[in-house]
Short mmCIF file of C-alpha atoms and ligand atoms in Angstrom, two decimals:
data_model
loop_
_atom_site.label_atom_id
_atom_site.label_comp_id
_atom_site.label_asym_id
_atom_site.label_seq_id
_atom_site.Cartn_x
_atom_site.Cartn_y
_atom_site.Cartn_z
CA MET A 1 -17.39 -26.11 -1.49
CA GLN A 2 -16.38 -23.30 -3.85
CA LEU A 3 -17.71 -19.74 -4.16
CA GLN A 4 -19.31 -20.63 -7.51
CA ASP A 5 -21.32 -23.38 -5.80
CA ILE A 6 -23.04 -21.02 -3.36
CA GLY A 7 -23.09 -17.79 -5.45
CA GLU A 8 -22.60 -14.16 -4.47
CA PHE A 9 -25.88 -13.64 -2.63
CA ASN A 10 -25.71 -16.72 -0.43
CA PHE A 11 -22.16 -15.73 0.44
CA ILE A 12 -23.31 -12.26 1.52
CA ASP A 13 -26.12 -13.82 3.60
CA SER A 14 -23.60 -16.11 5.23
CA ILE A 15 -21.48 -13.26 6.56
CA ASN A 16 -24.38 -11.17 7.88
CA SER A 17 -24.03 -12.12 11.54
CA ASP A 18 -21.83 -10.72 14.31
CA VAL A 19 -21.21 -7.58 12.26
CA ILE A 20 -22.64 -4.93 14.60
CA ASN A 21 -20.62 -4.32 17.74
CA ASP A 22 -22.02 -0.87 18.61
CA ALA A 23 -25.66 -0.64 17.52
CA SER A 24 -26.04 2.91 18.87
CA THR A 25 -24.40 4.41 15.77
CA VAL A 26 -26.14 2.27 13.10
CA VAL A 27 -29.40 3.12 11.32
CA THR A 28 -29.10 0.55 8.50
CA GLY A 29 -26.31 -1.99 8.07
CA ILE A 30 -25.86 -4.74 5.46
CA GLY A 31 -28.83 -5.14 3.08
CA ASP A 32 -29.59 -1.87 1.31
CA ASP A 33 -27.92 0.22 -1.40
CA CYS A 34 -26.03 2.16 1.22
CA ALA A 35 -25.58 1.75 4.94
CA ILE A 36 -26.65 4.59 7.22
CA TYR A 37 -24.70 5.49 10.34
CA LYS A 38 -24.99 8.28 12.87
CA ALA A 39 -22.00 10.53 13.40
CA ASN A 40 -21.56 12.30 16.73
CA PRO A 41 -21.87 16.07 16.01
CA GLU A 42 -19.16 16.88 18.58
CA MET A 43 -16.66 14.86 16.60
CA GLU A 44 -14.81 15.12 13.29
CA GLN A 45 -14.98 12.11 11.00
CA LEU A 46 -11.80 10.28 9.91
CA VAL A 47 -11.85 8.15 6.77
CA SER A 48 -9.16 5.96 5.26
CA ILE A 49 -8.83 3.00 2.88
CA ASP A 50 -6.24 0.23 2.47
CA THR A 51 -5.98 -2.78 0.21
CA MET A 52 -4.30 -6.16 0.69
CA VAL A 53 -3.34 -8.21 -2.37
CA GLU A 54 -2.47 -11.91 -2.25
CA GLU A 55 1.27 -12.53 -2.71
CA ILE A 56 2.01 -8.81 -2.25
CA HIS A 57 0.71 -8.16 1.27
CA PHE A 58 0.17 -11.71 2.39
CA SER A 59 0.78 -15.25 1.37
CA LEU A 60 -1.35 -18.18 2.48
CA ARG A 61 1.99 -20.02 2.74
CA TYR A 62 2.94 -17.85 5.74
CA MET A 63 -0.43 -16.94 7.19
CA THR A 64 -3.74 -18.62 7.84
CA PRO A 65 -6.83 -17.01 6.27
CA TYR A 66 -7.84 -16.00 9.82
CA ASP A 67 -4.52 -14.11 10.19
CA VAL A 68 -5.09 -12.34 6.86
CA GLY A 69 -8.51 -11.05 7.97
CA TYR A 70 -7.13 -10.00 11.34
CA ARG A 71 -4.18 -8.15 9.81
CA LEU A 72 -6.34 -6.50 7.15
CA MET A 73 -8.32 -4.88 9.95
CA THR A 74 -5.14 -3.99 11.85
CA ALA A 75 -3.73 -2.11 8.85
CA ASN A 76 -6.86 0.03 8.69
CA LEU A 77 -7.36 0.48 12.43
CA SER A 78 -3.72 1.57 12.56
CA ASP A 79 -4.38 4.60 10.34
CA ILE A 80 -7.14 5.69 12.76
CA ALA A 81 -4.69 5.13 15.65
CA ALA A 82 -2.13 7.35 13.87
CA MET A 83 -4.56 10.30 14.06
CA GLY A 84 -5.33 9.60 17.72
CA GLY A 85 -8.82 8.54 16.66
CA ILE A 86 -11.55 6.16 17.76
CA PRO A 87 -12.51 3.60 15.08
CA ARG A 88 -16.26 3.23 14.46
CA GLN A 89 -17.38 1.72 11.12
CA VAL A 90 -15.95 -0.28 8.21
CA VAL A 91 -17.09 -1.32 4.75
CA LEU A 92 -15.07 -3.96 2.97
CA SER A 93 -14.66 -5.33 -0.51
CA VAL A 94 -13.63 -8.86 -1.41
CA ALA A 95 -12.45 -9.94 -4.88
CA ALA A 96 -11.82 -13.67 -5.10
CA PRO A 97 -11.55 -16.39 -7.77
CA LYS A 98 -14.78 -18.35 -8.36
CA ALA A 99 -13.05 -21.58 -7.43
CA LEU A 100 -11.94 -20.34 -4.00
CA ASP A 101 -12.91 -22.64 -1.16
CA VAL A 102 -15.73 -20.96 0.81
CA ALA A 103 -14.09 -22.16 4.04
CA ILE A 104 -11.13 -19.84 3.32
CA LEU A 105 -13.40 -16.81 3.05
CA ASP A 106 -15.25 -17.86 6.19
CA GLU A 107 -11.91 -17.88 8.02
CA PHE A 108 -10.99 -14.42 6.63
CA TYR A 109 -14.26 -13.17 8.02
CA LYS A 110 -13.64 -14.77 11.42
CA GLY A 111 -10.37 -12.83 11.66
CA ILE A 112 -12.04 -9.63 10.45
CA LYS A 113 -14.99 -10.01 12.83
CA ASP A 114 -12.87 -10.85 15.88
CA GLN A 115 -10.70 -7.78 15.31
CA CYS A 116 -13.81 -5.60 14.78
CA LYS A 117 -15.38 -6.95 17.98
CA LEU A 118 -12.22 -6.24 19.96
CA HIS A 119 -12.33 -2.59 18.85
CA HIS A 120 -16.17 -2.17 18.95
CA VAL A 121 -16.25 -1.47 15.20
CA ASN A 122 -19.30 -2.22 13.00
CA ILE A 123 -19.12 -3.89 9.59
CA LEU A 124 -21.71 -1.77 7.79
CA GLY A 125 -21.46 -3.33 4.35
CA GLY A 126 -19.17 -4.19 1.49
CA ASP A 127 -18.87 -5.53 -2.01
CA THR A 128 -18.19 -9.02 -3.35
CA VAL A 129 -16.80 -9.60 -6.83
CA SER A 130 -14.92 -12.29 -8.71
CA SER A 131 -11.28 -11.99 -9.76
CA GLN A 132 -9.46 -13.94 -12.46
CA GLU A 133 -6.59 -14.68 -10.14
CA GLY A 134 -5.72 -14.07 -6.49
CA ILE A 135 -7.56 -12.49 -3.60
CA VAL A 136 -7.83 -8.72 -3.10
CA LEU A 137 -9.30 -7.33 0.11
CA THR A 138 -10.07 -3.64 0.62
CA VAL A 139 -11.35 -1.92 3.73
CA THR A 140 -12.66 1.60 4.18
CA ILE A 141 -12.65 2.63 7.81
CA ILE A 142 -14.44 5.50 9.49
CA GLY A 143 -13.33 6.82 12.85
CA GLU A 144 -13.76 9.98 14.86
CA VAL A 145 -11.87 12.41 16.97
CA PRO A 146 -13.01 15.40 19.06
CA ARG A 147 -13.14 18.45 16.77
CA GLY A 148 -9.79 19.98 15.95
CA THR A 149 -7.75 17.44 17.94
CA ALA A 150 -6.62 14.93 15.27
CA VAL A 151 -2.85 14.49 15.26
CA LEU A 152 -1.44 15.35 11.82
CA ARG A 153 1.94 14.59 10.24
CA SER A 154 2.59 18.30 9.91
CA GLY A 155 2.87 19.41 13.54
CA ALA A 156 6.50 18.52 14.40
CA ARG A 157 8.53 21.52 15.66
CA PRO A 158 12.29 21.98 16.16
CA GLY A 159 13.19 20.99 19.74
CA ASP A 160 10.52 18.24 19.89
CA ILE A 161 11.45 14.72 20.89
CA VAL A 162 10.72 11.71 18.62
CA GLY A 163 9.20 8.56 20.08
CA VAL A 164 7.96 5.13 19.00
CA THR A 165 5.67 2.56 20.60
CA ASN A 166 6.78 -0.99 21.48
CA TYR A 167 9.28 -2.67 19.08
CA VAL A 168 10.04 -1.75 15.47
CA GLY A 169 11.35 -4.12 12.80
CA TYR A 170 9.34 -6.80 14.54
CA ALA A 171 7.08 -7.88 11.65
CA ALA A 172 9.92 -7.87 9.09
CA THR A 173 11.93 -10.15 11.39
CA GLY A 174 9.01 -12.60 11.53
CA LEU A 175 8.53 -12.49 7.75
CA GLY A 176 12.27 -13.05 7.26
CA ALA A 177 12.27 -16.03 9.64
CA LEU A 178 9.25 -17.49 7.86
CA SER A 179 10.75 -17.09 4.41
CA TYR A 180 14.00 -18.78 5.50
CA GLY A 181 12.07 -21.47 7.41
CA TYR A 182 13.90 -20.69 10.68
CA ASP A 183 12.69 -21.93 14.08
CA GLY A 184 12.83 -19.93 17.29
CA TYR A 185 11.18 -16.75 16.06
CA ASP A 186 7.76 -17.29 17.64
CA MET A 187 7.24 -13.73 18.87
CA THR A 188 8.15 -11.92 15.67
CA ILE A 189 6.36 -14.47 13.48
CA LEU A 190 3.26 -13.69 15.50
CA GLY A 191 4.08 -10.01 14.91
CA HIS A 192 3.91 -10.62 11.15
CA GLN A 193 0.81 -12.79 11.27
CA ARG A 194 -1.26 -11.03 13.96
CA PRO A 195 -0.09 -7.46 14.48
CA ASP A 196 -2.26 -5.26 16.68
CA PRO A 197 -3.13 -1.61 16.04
CA GLN A 198 -2.09 0.85 18.76
CA ILE A 199 -5.54 2.40 19.19
CA GLU A 200 -5.34 3.09 22.94
CA LEU A 201 -1.79 4.42 22.77
CA GLY A 202 -2.75 6.65 19.82
CA GLN A 203 -5.57 8.22 21.84
CA ALA A 204 -3.39 8.57 24.95
CA LEU A 205 -0.67 10.28 22.89
CA ARG A 206 -3.24 12.66 21.34
CA MET A 207 -4.63 13.56 24.76
CA HIS A 208 -1.15 14.24 26.11
CA GLY A 209 -0.53 16.71 23.28
CA VAL A 210 1.90 15.06 20.85
CA THR A 211 2.61 17.34 17.89
CA SER A 212 2.68 14.85 14.99
CA MET A 213 2.10 11.15 14.50
CA ASN A 214 2.27 8.43 11.83
CA ASP A 215 1.81 4.67 11.87
CA ILE A 216 4.65 2.42 10.76
CA SER A 217 3.36 0.61 7.68
CA ASP A 218 6.26 1.11 5.26
CA GLY A 219 9.21 1.35 7.70
CA LEU A 220 10.53 3.90 10.21
CA ALA A 221 12.74 5.72 7.66
CA SER A 222 9.81 6.32 5.33
CA GLU A 223 7.42 7.37 8.11
CA LEU A 224 9.98 9.81 9.60
CA HIS A 225 10.44 11.32 6.14
CA GLU A 226 6.69 11.81 5.86
CA ILE A 227 6.69 13.72 9.15
CA ALA A 228 9.81 15.73 8.22
CA LYS A 229 8.34 16.67 4.84
CA ALA A 230 4.86 17.54 6.11
CA SER A 231 6.30 19.58 9.02
CA GLY A 232 9.24 21.20 7.19
CA VAL A 233 11.85 20.00 9.71
CA ASN A 234 14.84 17.67 10.04
CA ILE A 235 14.81 14.61 12.28
CA VAL A 236 17.71 12.79 13.89
CA ILE A 237 17.41 9.43 15.65
CA ASP A 238 19.90 7.32 17.59
CA GLU A 239 20.49 3.76 16.35
CA GLN A 240 21.39 2.58 19.86
CA ILE A 241 18.00 3.49 21.30
CA VAL A 242 15.69 2.17 18.54
CA PRO A 243 13.73 -0.57 20.37
CA LEU A 244 14.45 -3.86 18.60
CA HIS A 245 13.32 -7.28 19.78
CA GLU A 246 15.91 -9.90 20.73
CA GLU A 247 14.80 -12.04 17.77
CA THR A 248 15.69 -9.18 15.40
CA TYR A 249 19.29 -9.22 16.69
CA THR A 250 19.42 -13.02 16.35
CA LEU A 251 18.10 -13.01 12.76
CA ALA A 252 20.41 -10.16 11.73
CA LYS A 253 23.37 -12.03 13.19
CA SER A 254 22.62 -15.24 11.35
CA LEU A 255 22.02 -13.42 8.04
CA GLY A 256 24.87 -10.91 8.41
CA THR A 257 22.47 -7.97 8.15
CA ARG A 258 22.24 -4.84 10.32
CA PRO A 259 19.54 -5.17 13.00
CA VAL A 260 18.25 -1.59 12.77
CA ASP A 261 17.56 -2.00 9.04
CA TYR A 262 14.57 -4.19 9.89
CA ALA A 263 13.10 -1.21 11.75
CA LEU A 264 14.09 1.39 9.16
CA TYR A 265 13.01 -0.44 6.02
CA GLY A 266 10.88 -3.42 7.13
CA GLY A 267 7.43 -1.96 7.71
CA GLU A 268 4.12 -3.50 8.73
CA ASP A 269 4.82 -3.10 12.44
CA PHE A 270 1.72 -0.93 12.86
CA GLN A 271 3.44 0.82 15.74
CA LEU A 272 3.24 4.60 16.09
CA VAL A 273 6.00 7.15 15.60
CA PHE A 274 5.36 10.64 16.97
CA THR A 275 6.91 13.92 17.99
CA ALA A 276 6.17 15.82 21.19
CA PRO A 277 7.39 18.87 23.09
CA LYS A 278 10.48 18.01 25.15
CA GLU A 279 8.74 18.85 28.44
CA LEU A 280 6.32 15.93 27.87
CA GLU A 281 9.15 13.36 27.90
CA ASP A 282 8.69 12.12 31.49
CA THR A 283 4.89 12.08 31.28
CA LEU A 284 4.96 10.10 28.02
CA LYS A 285 7.42 7.57 29.40
CA LYS A 286 4.99 6.95 32.26
CA ILE A 287 2.34 5.75 29.78
CA GLY A 288 4.64 2.76 29.15
CA GLN A 289 5.56 0.98 25.87
CA ILE A 290 7.19 4.20 24.64
CA THR A 291 10.84 4.86 23.72
CA ILE A 292 12.28 8.27 22.87
CA ILE A 293 14.62 7.68 19.92
CA GLY A 294 15.56 11.13 18.68
CA GLN A 295 14.78 14.76 18.16
CA VAL A 296 13.42 17.27 15.70
CA LEU A 297 15.78 19.92 14.34
CA GLU A 298 15.33 22.99 12.21
CA GLY A 299 15.70 22.18 8.53
CA ASN A 300 13.88 20.83 5.58
CA ASN A 301 13.23 17.11 5.06
CA ILE A 302 16.51 15.57 6.13
CA VAL A 303 16.32 12.44 8.29
CA GLN A 304 19.52 11.21 9.89
CA MET A 305 20.62 8.48 12.27
CA VAL A 306 23.57 8.54 14.65
CA THR A 307 24.96 5.02 14.22
CA LYS A 308 26.39 2.75 16.90
CA GLU A 309 29.82 3.90 15.71
CA ARG A 310 28.60 7.47 16.36
CA LYS A 311 28.68 8.39 12.67
CA ILE A 312 25.90 10.42 11.06
CA GLU A 313 24.03 8.45 8.39
CA THR A 314 21.49 10.19 6.20
CA LEU A 315 18.43 7.98 5.76
CA GLU A 316 16.70 7.75 2.42
CA ALA A 317 12.91 7.90 2.18
CA ARG A 318 13.08 4.23 1.29
CA GLY A 319 10.40 1.95 2.66
CA TYR A 320 8.20 -0.49 0.87
CA ASN A 321 7.47 1.00 -2.58
CA HIS A 322 4.87 -0.86 -4.62
CA PHE A 323 6.21 0.38 -7.94
CA GLY A 324 9.87 0.40 -6.92
CA ASN A 325 12.30 -2.43 -7.57
N1 ATP B 1 -5.02 6.20 -5.49
C1 ATP B 1 -5.17 7.22 -4.65
N2 ATP B 1 -6.08 8.18 -4.90
C2 ATP B 1 -6.23 9.21 -4.03
N3 ATP B 1 -5.51 9.39 -2.93
C3 ATP B 1 -4.58 8.48 -2.63
C4 ATP B 1 -4.36 7.34 -3.47
N4 ATP B 1 -3.38 6.60 -2.93
C5 ATP B 1 -3.00 7.22 -1.79
N5 ATP B 1 -3.72 8.35 -1.60
C6 ATP B 1 -3.60 9.33 -0.51
O1 ATP B 1 -2.21 9.56 -0.27
C7 ATP B 1 -1.92 9.71 1.13
C8 ATP B 1 -0.85 8.72 1.54
O2 ATP B 1 -1.39 7.40 1.37
P1 ATP B 1 -0.65 6.11 1.90
O3 ATP B 1 -1.44 4.94 1.40
O4 ATP B 1 0.79 6.20 1.60
O5 ATP B 1 -0.83 6.27 3.48
P2 ATP B 1 -1.04 5.12 4.53
O6 ATP B 1 -2.34 4.41 4.29
O7 ATP B 1 -0.81 5.73 5.85
O8 ATP B 1 0.16 4.14 4.20
P3 ATP B 1 0.04 2.57 3.88
O9 ATP B 1 -0.79 2.42 2.66
O10 ATP B 1 1.48 2.16 3.68
O11 ATP B 1 -0.64 1.99 5.08
C9 ATP B 1 -3.25 9.53 1.85
O12 ATP B 1 -3.80 10.79 2.08
C10 ATP B 1 -4.09 8.78 0.83
O13 ATP B 1 -5.48 9.02 0.99
C1 TPS B 2 4.11 -12.31 0.94
C2 TPS B 2 4.63 -11.00 1.43
N1 TPS B 2 5.65 -10.40 0.78
C3 TPS B 2 6.13 -9.18 1.19
C4 TPS B 2 5.56 -8.54 2.26
C5 TPS B 2 6.10 -7.19 2.73
N2 TPS B 2 5.26 -6.05 2.40
C6 TPS B 2 4.26 -6.07 1.54
S1 TPS B 2 3.42 -4.59 1.43
C7 TPS B 2 4.46 -3.86 2.56
C8 TPS B 2 4.33 -2.42 2.99
C9 TPS B 2 2.94 -1.93 3.26
O1 TPS B 2 2.13 -1.94 2.10
P1 TPS B 2 1.06 -0.79 1.83
O2 TPS B 2 1.83 0.47 1.51
O3 TPS B 2 0.23 -1.24 0.68
O4 TPS B 2 0.24 -0.66 3.08
C10 TPS B 2 5.43 -4.77 2.99
C11 TPS B 2 6.50 -4.49 3.98
C12 TPS B 2 4.46 -9.20 2.89
N3 TPS B 2 3.82 -8.64 3.92
N4 TPS B 2 4.02 -10.41 2.46
MG1 MG B 3 -2.51 3.37 2.23
MG1 MG B 4 -0.75 5.30 7.73
MG1 MG B 5 -2.49 2.56 5.69
#
């Protein structure tokens, strides 16, 4: 069955179940001109939007529709995580060709709803339109954080340490393995298809007093530059300590590429990169899943890496650039 067979309104009716996971904050959900939600007056509201375009952000050759929905939510939840926030509400827009199989959209929604349920987030509404070609999915997410405590990109100070969560370069390894049709990359392929946002770690890092934070959507080099620029500092990291998965080393070896480049320029890991006062190092390590990879220096926007050969390499602000080549 195609979207044109059931029409816009039947489609909207069909998704209006399992959308509220925390009824205490909802006055009116799907079904009116606007949704109404209740914000906690003790908290500040976080709001962010991200879009996923077919064949740019995902391909149904490499991902199931369920994965696409799941990862769409992850990309948005990840921006809330990067502020140390608690995700609460989403509204989402779907543009799809009239001839799209309804079963594909149902699967997108399963992925979206499962991820929302996991994080107690409500789907308050959305928009459904037709496109001439390809699927475009957009989510606006609302989260909250106790007043004045959100972790910005601008708080890094000389002397701070730089840390990351889990592995970086993980999703790019999986995408590479998929595009070359390689076997034996199960973990990183899952990292591309079903990445998870670091919501709990983001909140833990905020509560421990990290000074700046960013999520890794475009690649470590680009995210470090954003922190360096916003904070007016230099950053130096050590190639030898950047946490890469075994499969990243294997893929790099077989393609003759440098392993750390997957972390620096790959993106879509949805891990967190942060800075913190040096005296927090031991406490932060005790949280687990955290590696200290460098330090913040006085300066203005320069990001460098000490290579395995112990040479200093200046990193460009190069990550994924939609209008680059
Ligand atoms: N078209 C736009 N109009 C207004 N503001 C924008 C627009 N595009 C981006 N921004 C703003 O620019 C800043 C950086 O956005 P960007 O999308 O790079 O961040 P991000 O969502 O963390 O990264 P990514 O999109 O790679 O996940 C944000 O404050 C965002 O709101
Ligand atoms: C089919 C396919 N081709 C390429 C990529 C890689 N890719 C696309 S967008 C992006 C950065 C984040 O984008 P944004 O800044 O919009 O959040 C990256 C690394 C992919 N995921 N799927
Ligand atoms: Mg964005
Ligand atoms: Mg972000
Ligand atoms: Mg984003």
